[in-house]
Every structure is written in structure tokens, then in C-alpha cells.
mmCIF file of C-alpha atoms in Angstrom:
data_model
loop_
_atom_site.group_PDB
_atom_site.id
_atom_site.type_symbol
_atom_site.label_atom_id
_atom_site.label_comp_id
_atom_site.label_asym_id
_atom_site.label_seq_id
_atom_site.Cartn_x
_atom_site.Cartn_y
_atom_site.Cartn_z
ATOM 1 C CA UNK A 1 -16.422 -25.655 46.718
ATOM 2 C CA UNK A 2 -19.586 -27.418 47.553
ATOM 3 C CA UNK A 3 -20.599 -31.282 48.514
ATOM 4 C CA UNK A 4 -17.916 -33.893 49.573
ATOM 5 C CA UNK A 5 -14.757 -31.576 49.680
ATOM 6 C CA UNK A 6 -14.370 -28.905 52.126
ATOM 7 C CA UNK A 7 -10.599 -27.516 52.992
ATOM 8 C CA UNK A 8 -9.280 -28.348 56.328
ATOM 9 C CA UNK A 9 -8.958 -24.284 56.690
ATOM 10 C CA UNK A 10 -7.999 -24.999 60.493
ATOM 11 C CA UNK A 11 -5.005 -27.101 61.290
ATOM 12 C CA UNK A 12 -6.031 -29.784 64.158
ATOM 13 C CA UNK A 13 -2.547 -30.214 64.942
ATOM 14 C CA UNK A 14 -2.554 -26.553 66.292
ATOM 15 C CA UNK A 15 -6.325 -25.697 67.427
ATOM 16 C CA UNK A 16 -8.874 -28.946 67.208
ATOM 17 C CA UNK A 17 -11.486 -26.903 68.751
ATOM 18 C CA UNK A 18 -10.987 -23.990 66.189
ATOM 19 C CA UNK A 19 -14.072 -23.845 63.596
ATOM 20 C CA UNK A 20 -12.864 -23.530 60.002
ATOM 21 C CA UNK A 21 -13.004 -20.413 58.210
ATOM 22 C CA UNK A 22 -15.728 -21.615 55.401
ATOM 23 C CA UNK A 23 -17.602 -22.834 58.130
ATOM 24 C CA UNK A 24 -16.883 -19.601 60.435
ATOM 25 C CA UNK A 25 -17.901 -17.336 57.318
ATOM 26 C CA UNK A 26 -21.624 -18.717 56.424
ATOM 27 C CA UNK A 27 -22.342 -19.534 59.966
ATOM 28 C CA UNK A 28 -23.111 -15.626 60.035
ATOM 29 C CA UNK A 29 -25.334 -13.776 58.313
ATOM 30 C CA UNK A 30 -23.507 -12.868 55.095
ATOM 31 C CA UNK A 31 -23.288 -8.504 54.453
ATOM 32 C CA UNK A 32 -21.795 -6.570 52.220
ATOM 33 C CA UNK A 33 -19.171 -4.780 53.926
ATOM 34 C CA UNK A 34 -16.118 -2.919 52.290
ATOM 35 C CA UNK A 35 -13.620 -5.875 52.335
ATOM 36 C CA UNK A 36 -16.092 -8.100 50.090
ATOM 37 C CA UNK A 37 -16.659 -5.078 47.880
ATOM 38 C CA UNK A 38 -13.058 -4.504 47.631
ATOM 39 C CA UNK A 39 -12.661 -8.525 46.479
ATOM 40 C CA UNK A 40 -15.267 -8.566 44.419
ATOM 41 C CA UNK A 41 -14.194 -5.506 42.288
ATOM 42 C CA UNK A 42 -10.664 -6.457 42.178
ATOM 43 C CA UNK A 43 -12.328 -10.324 40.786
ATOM 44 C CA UNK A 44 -14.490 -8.180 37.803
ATOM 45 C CA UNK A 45 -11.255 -6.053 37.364
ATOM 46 C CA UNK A 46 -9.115 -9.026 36.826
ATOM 47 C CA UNK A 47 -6.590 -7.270 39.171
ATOM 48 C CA UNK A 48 -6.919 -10.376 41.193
ATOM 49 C CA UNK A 49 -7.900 -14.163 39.972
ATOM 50 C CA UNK A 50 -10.679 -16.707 41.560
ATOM 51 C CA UNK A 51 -8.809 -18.158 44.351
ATOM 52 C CA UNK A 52 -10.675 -20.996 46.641
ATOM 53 C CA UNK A 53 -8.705 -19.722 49.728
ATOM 54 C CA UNK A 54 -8.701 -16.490 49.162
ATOM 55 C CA UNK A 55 -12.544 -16.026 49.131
ATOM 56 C CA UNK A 56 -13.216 -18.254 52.173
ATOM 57 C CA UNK A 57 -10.643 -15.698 53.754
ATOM 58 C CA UNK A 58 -12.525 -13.364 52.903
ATOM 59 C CA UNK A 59 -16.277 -13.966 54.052
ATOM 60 C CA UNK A 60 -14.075 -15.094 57.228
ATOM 61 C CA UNK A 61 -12.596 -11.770 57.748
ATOM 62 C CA UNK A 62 -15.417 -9.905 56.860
ATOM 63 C CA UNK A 63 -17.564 -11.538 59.917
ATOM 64 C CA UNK A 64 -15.006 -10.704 61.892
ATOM 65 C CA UNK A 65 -15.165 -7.419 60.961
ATOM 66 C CA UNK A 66 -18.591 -7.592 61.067
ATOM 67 C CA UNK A 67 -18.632 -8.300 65.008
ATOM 68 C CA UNK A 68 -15.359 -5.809 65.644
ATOM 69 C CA UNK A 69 -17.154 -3.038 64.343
ATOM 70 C CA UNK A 70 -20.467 -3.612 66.414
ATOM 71 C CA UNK A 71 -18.115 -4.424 69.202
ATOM 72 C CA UNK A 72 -16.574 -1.079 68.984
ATOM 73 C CA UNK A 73 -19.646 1.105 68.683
ATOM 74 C CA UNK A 74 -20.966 -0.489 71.268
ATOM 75 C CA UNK A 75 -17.788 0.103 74.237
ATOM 76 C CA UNK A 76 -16.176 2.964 72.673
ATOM 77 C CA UNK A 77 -13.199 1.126 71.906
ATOM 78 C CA UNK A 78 -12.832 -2.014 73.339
ATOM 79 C CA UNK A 79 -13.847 -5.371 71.957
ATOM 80 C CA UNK A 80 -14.123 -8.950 72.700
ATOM 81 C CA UNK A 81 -13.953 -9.972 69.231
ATOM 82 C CA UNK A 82 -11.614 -12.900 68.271
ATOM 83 C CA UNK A 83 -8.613 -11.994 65.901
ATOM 84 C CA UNK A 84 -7.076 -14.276 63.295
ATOM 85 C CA UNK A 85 -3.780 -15.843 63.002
ATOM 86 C CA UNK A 86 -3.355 -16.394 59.349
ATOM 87 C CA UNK A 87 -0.331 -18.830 58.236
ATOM 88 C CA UNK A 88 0.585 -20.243 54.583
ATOM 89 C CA UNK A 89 3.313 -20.575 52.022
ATOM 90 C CA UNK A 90 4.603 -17.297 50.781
ATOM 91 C CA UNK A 91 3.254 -15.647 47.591
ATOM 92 C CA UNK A 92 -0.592 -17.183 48.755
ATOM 93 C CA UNK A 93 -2.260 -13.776 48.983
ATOM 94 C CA UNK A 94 -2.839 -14.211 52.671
ATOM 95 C CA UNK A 95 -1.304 -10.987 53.566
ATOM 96 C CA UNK A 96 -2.988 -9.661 50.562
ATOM 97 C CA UNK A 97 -6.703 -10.666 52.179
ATOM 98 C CA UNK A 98 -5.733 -9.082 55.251
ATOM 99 C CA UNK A 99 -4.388 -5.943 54.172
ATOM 100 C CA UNK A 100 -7.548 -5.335 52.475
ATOM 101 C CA UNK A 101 -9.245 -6.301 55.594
ATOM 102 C CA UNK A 102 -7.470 -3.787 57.553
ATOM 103 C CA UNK A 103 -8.224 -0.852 54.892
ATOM 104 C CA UNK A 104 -11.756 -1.885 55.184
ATOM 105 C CA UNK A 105 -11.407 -1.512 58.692
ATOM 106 C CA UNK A 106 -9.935 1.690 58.929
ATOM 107 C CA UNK A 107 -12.988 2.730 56.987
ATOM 108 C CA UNK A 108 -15.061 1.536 59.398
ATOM 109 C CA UNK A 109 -13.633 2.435 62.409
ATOM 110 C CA UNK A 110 -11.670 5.719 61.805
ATOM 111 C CA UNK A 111 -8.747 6.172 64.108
ATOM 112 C CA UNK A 112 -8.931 2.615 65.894
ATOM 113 C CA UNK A 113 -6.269 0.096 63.528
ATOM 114 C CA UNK A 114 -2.636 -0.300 63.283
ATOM 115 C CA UNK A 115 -0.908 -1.938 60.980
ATOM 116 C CA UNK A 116 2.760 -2.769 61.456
ATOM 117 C CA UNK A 117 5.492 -5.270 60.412
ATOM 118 C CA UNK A 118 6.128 -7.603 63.355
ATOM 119 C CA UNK A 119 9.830 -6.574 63.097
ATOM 120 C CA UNK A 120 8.872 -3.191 63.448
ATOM 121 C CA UNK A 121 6.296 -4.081 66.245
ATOM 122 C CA UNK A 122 8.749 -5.773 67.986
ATOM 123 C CA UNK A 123 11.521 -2.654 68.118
ATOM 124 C CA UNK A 124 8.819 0.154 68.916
ATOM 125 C CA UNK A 125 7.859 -2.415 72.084
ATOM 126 C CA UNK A 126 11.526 -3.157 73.294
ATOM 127 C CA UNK A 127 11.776 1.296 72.815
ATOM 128 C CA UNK A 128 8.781 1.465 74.699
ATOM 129 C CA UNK A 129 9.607 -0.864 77.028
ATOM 130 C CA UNK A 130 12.958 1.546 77.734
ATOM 131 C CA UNK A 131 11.286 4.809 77.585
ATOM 132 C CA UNK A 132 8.564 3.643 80.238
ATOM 133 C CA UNK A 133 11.360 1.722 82.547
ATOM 134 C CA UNK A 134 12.864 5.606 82.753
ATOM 135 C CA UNK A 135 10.287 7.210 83.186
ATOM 136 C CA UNK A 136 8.362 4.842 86.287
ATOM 137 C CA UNK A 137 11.470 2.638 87.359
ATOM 138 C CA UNK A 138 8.851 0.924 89.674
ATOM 139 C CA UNK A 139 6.031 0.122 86.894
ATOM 140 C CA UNK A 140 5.999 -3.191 84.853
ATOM 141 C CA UNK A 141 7.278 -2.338 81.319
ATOM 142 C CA UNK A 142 4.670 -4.665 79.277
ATOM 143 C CA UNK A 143 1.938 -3.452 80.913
ATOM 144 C CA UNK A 144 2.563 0.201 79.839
ATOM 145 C CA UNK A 145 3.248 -0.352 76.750
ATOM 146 C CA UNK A 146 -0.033 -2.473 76.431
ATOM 147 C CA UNK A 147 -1.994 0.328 77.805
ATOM 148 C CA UNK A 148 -0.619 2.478 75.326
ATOM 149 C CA UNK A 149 -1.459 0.524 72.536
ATOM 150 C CA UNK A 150 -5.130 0.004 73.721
ATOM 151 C CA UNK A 151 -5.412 3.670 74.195
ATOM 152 C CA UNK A 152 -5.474 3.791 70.661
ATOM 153 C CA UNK A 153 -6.020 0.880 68.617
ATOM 154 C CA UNK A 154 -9.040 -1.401 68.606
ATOM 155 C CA UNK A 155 -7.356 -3.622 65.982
ATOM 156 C CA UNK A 156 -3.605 -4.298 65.463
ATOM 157 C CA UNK A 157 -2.475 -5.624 62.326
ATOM 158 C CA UNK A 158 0.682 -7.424 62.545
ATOM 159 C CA UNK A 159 1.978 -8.874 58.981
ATOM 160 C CA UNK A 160 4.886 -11.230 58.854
ATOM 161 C CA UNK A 161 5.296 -12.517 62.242
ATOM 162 C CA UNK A 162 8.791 -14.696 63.018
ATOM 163 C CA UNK A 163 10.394 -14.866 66.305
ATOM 164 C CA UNK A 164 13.843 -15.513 65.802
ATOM 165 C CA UNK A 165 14.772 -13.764 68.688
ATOM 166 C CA UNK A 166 14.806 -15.040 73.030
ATOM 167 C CA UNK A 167 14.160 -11.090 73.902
ATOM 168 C CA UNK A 168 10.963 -11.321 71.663
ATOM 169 C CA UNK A 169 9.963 -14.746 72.703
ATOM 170 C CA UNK A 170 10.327 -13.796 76.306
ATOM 171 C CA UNK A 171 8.101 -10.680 76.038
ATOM 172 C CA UNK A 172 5.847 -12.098 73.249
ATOM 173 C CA UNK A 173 2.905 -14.033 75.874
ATOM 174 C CA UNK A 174 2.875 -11.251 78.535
ATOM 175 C CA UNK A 175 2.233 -7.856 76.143
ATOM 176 C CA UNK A 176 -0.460 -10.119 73.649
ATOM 177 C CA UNK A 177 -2.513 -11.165 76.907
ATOM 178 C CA UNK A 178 -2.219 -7.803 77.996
ATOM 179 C CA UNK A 179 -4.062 -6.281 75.168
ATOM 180 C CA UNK A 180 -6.351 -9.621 74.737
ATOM 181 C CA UNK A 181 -7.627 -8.335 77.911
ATOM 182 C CA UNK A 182 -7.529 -4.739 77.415
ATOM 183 C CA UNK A 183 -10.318 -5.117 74.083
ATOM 184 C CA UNK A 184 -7.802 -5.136 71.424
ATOM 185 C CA UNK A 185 -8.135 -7.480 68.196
ATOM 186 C CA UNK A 186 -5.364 -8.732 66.430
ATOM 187 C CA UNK A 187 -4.933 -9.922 63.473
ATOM 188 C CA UNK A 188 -1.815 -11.821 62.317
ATOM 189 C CA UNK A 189 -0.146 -13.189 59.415
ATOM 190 C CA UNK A 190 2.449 -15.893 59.355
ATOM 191 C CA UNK A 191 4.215 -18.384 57.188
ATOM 192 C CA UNK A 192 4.755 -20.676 60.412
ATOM 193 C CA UNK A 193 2.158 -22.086 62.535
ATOM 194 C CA UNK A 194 1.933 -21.448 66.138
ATOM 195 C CA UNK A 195 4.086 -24.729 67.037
ATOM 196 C CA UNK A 196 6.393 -23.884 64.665
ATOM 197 C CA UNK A 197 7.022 -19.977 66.266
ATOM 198 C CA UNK A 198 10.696 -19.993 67.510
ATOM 199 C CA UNK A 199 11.489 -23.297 66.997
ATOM 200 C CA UNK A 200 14.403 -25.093 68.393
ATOM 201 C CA UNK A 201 14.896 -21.600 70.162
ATOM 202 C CA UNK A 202 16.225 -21.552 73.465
ATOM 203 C CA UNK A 203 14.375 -21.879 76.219
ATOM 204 C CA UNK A 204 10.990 -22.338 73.508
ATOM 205 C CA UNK A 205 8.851 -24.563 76.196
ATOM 206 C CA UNK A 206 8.957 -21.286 78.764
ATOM 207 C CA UNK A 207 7.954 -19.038 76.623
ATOM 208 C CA UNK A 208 6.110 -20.147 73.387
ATOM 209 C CA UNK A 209 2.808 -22.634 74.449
ATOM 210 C CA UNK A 210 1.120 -20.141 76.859
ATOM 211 C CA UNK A 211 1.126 -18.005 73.552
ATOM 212 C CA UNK A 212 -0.435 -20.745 72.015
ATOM 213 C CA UNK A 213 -3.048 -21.561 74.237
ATOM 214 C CA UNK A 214 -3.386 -17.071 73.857
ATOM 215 C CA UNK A 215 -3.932 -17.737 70.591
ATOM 216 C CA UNK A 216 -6.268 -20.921 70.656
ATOM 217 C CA UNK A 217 -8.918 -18.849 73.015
ATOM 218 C CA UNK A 218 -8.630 -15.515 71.295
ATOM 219 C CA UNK A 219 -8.104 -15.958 67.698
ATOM 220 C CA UNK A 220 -8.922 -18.293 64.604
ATOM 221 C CA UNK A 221 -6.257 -19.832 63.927
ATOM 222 C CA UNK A 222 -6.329 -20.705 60.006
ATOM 223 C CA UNK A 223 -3.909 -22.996 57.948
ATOM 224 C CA UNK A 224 -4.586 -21.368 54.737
ATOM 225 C CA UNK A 225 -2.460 -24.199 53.057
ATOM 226 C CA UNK A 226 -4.447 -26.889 53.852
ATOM 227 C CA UNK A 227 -7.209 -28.494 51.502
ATOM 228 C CA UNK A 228 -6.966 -30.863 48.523
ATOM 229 C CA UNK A 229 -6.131 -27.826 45.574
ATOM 230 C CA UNK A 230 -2.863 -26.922 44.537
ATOM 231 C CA UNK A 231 -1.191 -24.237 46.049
ATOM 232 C CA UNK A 232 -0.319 -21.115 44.224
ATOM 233 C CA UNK A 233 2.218 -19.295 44.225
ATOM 234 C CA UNK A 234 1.316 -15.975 42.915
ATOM 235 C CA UNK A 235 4.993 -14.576 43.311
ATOM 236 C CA UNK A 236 5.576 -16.459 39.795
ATOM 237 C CA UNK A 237 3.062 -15.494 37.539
ATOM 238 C CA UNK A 238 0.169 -17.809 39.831
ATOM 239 C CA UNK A 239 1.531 -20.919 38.805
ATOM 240 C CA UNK A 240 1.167 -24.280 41.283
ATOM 241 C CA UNK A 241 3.959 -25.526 43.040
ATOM 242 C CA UNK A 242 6.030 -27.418 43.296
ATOM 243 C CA UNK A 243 8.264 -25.789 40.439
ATOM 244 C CA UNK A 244 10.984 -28.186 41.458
ATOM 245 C CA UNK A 245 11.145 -31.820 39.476
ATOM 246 C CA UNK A 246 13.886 -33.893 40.713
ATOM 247 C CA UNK A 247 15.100 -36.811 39.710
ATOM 248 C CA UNK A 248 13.872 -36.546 36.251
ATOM 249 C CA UNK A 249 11.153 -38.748 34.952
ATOM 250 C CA UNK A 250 8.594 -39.268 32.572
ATOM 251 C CA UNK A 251 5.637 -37.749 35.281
ATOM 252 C CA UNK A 252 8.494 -34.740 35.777
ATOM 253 C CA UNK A 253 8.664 -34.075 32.309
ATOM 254 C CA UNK A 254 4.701 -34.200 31.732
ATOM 255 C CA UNK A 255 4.359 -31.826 34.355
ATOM 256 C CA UNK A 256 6.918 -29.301 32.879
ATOM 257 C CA UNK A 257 5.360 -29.564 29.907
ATOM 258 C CA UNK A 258 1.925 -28.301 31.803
ATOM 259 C CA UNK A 259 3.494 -25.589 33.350
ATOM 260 C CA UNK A 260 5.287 -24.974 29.816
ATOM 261 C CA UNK A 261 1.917 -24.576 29.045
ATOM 262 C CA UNK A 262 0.906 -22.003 31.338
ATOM 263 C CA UNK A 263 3.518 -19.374 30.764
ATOM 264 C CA UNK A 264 2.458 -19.508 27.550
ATOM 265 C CA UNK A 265 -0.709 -19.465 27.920
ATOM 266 C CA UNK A 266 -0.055 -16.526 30.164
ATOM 267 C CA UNK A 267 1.515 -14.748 27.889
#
């Protein structure tokens, strides 16, 4: 969208000094990489529809990559590049955007990404953890397993992240600021925003804001909710939500009747 309107794409309730992803995007020079190819063939295809959000996720991603890649050739490895955390309602296509990032960038960097679901990433570490407490009783567990990691990946992937658990939550700061500082990128996806990680958990205030403040200095943190359009739902058939009218009422009934409309439009 261009003029008056421009989507709050970064929530100032979690980062205010965070630049928003439009913003992030065209403050760059623009290139063609694989990710924006990808997009824009899935757009002619029709496999995917024109979604405000999701190409604004895009160009952002794609600088990222952008600077990752050129960060990597550089050091061998390492990078200083700033990750993402990516949060939204469900069936937004947010996870969608950044899996296609990540198979750009394991075009680009052959060798260097890992992609895992944050339940998954969360047992290997806690096995990890084990098998390095056995093997050098005297060595810091997180540590290790952060060097282990870095030894391999220049950018971790890390879709659906939750913490649910105290054993996660107390683990969760120490082994990301190990491999901030070790050169890896990570990239995250979310339907809960950084304040809302673990909440009511016990023992939340020890553990969760130095995580945040992790996150303010080494990633872009993006509401991918936020802005004036609809959100869509693209579980359903991409219809806008709410799908839920209750009480009914005249303005509940006109809107069923527009999304009446749509499915059968649709099919």
C-alpha cells in the first residue's frame, strides 16, 4: 500500500525501537534473490494469492538474506546479521514466507541452515544437554551445545515457538545468547509475541525479559497482524475473520451473507 496507510508491521508494545518490515525492506537496495523469485512465481501460478503482509515479509526477509549471505562469505560462517521473530494468527502464511526463506537460503548457503520445530529443538537441546553433562561433568551444558550448533549452522530456523514448559524457559535466554554471539541467525515464527512467551508461567520474570531484550537487539521483531486490512485466514479457504457472529443482528447477518458470498464465489 502506498500514501497515508502503512501497517504497524512492528508492535511498539514489544520493540519501539524496531524499524518496520516495509520500511526495513525498501530501505535496501531491492535484488532479486531466490525467495522473491519463489513468491513471485507462486503469485503468476496462482498457487498463492496477493497478500499485503505476505509481500512486505517478503522483501523483509529477502534483505535479510541479502546481508546473511554476504555475511557468511565474508567470515566463513559466522554472521552478525539480525534474525526475525515472526508472530501472527494461525493460518496467515507467516510460516509459509519463512519456509520459503529458508529454502532460498539453503540455496544460497549450502550446508549452513537448520530448520526445526521448536518442540523438536527443544528435546535435541535437553539430549544434548545430557550427552555433554556425561561426557565433561565439569563443562557448562548450554555452552556445548551452542558450540555445536554454530559449528554447523549459520541460520537456524525455528517454526512454531511456545514455551509451555519452566525447563525450556529456564534454558531458553542462556543457549539463544550463546549462539547470538557465536554468528548464528535465527529466524523464528510464533503465534505469541515476546511478552506473551510463557505467560503466567512460573517463575516468568527470571527467565523470560532478558530473552526479550535478546530478541529486541538481535532480531526484527514483526507483528504480522497488525495494520488496518482484514486478517486472513487461509486455513479456510482465505476467508477474513472473524467467522464468529454472536449475538445475532442485522450487521451479523449482512456479513454472513458476504462471506456466503465468497464460498461461492470460490467455488
Amino acid at each position: 500500500a502506498t500514501g497515508a496507510h502503512q501497517p504497524a508491521w512492528i508492535s511498539p508494545r514489544v520493540h519501539r525501537r524496531a524499524m518496520p518490515a516495509r520500511t526495513f525492506a525498501v530501505a535496501a537496495r531491492r535484488v532479486t534473490s531466490p525467495l522473491q523469485s519463489n513468491y513471485e512465481a507462486k503469485l503468476v501460478k496462482g498457487t498463492v494469492r496477493p497478500d499485503e503482509r505476505q509481500a512486505a515479509l517478503v522483501d523483509a526477509l529477502g534483505v535479510m538474506l541479502e546481508k546473511l549471505v554476504e555475511s557468511v562469505k565474508e567470515s566463513g560462517g559466522n554472521t552478525k546479521t539480525k534474525g526475525a521473530y515472526i508472530f501472527g494468527p494461525v493460518g496467515s502464511g507467516k510460516s509459509m514466507v519463512a519456509n520459503m526463506a529458508f529454502e532460498a537460503a539453503s540455496q544460497l548457503i549450502p550446508g549452513r541452515t537448520l530448520r526445526l520445530h521448536f518442540h523438536d529443538f527443544t528435546t535435541m537441546v535437553h539430549s544434548e544437554m545430557h550427552r555433554a553433562k556425561q561426557n565433561a561433568p565439569s563443562e557448562q551444558a548450554v555452552p556445548a551445545v551452542a558450540r555445536g550448533i554454530a559449528e554447523k549452522t549459520s541460520l537456524l530456523y525455528l517454526d512454531e515457538m511456545q514455551v509451555t514448559d519452566i525447563a525450556d524457559a529456564a534454558i531458553l535466554s542462556r543457549l539463544i545468547a550463546q549462539l547470538f554471539a557465536l554468528g548464528v541467525c535465527v529466524l523464528f515464527t510464533t503465534n505469541r509475541a515476546p511478552t506473551e512467551l510463557y505467560k503466567d508461567g512460573l517463575n516468568r520474570h527470571v527467565y523470560m525479559p532478558q530473552f526479550e531484550r535478546l530478541l529486541a537487539k538481535h532480531c526484527h521483531v514483526i507483528d504480522f497482524a497488525a495494520g488496518d486490512t482484514p486478517h486472513i485466514d487461509y486455513r479456510i479457504g482465505g476467508l477474513p475473520t472473524p467467522i464468529l457472529y454472536s449475538p445475532a443482528s442485522p450487521a451479523g447477518d449482512a456479513s454472513m451473507q458476504r462471506l456466503w458470498e465468497r464460498v461461492a464465489a470460490l467455488e
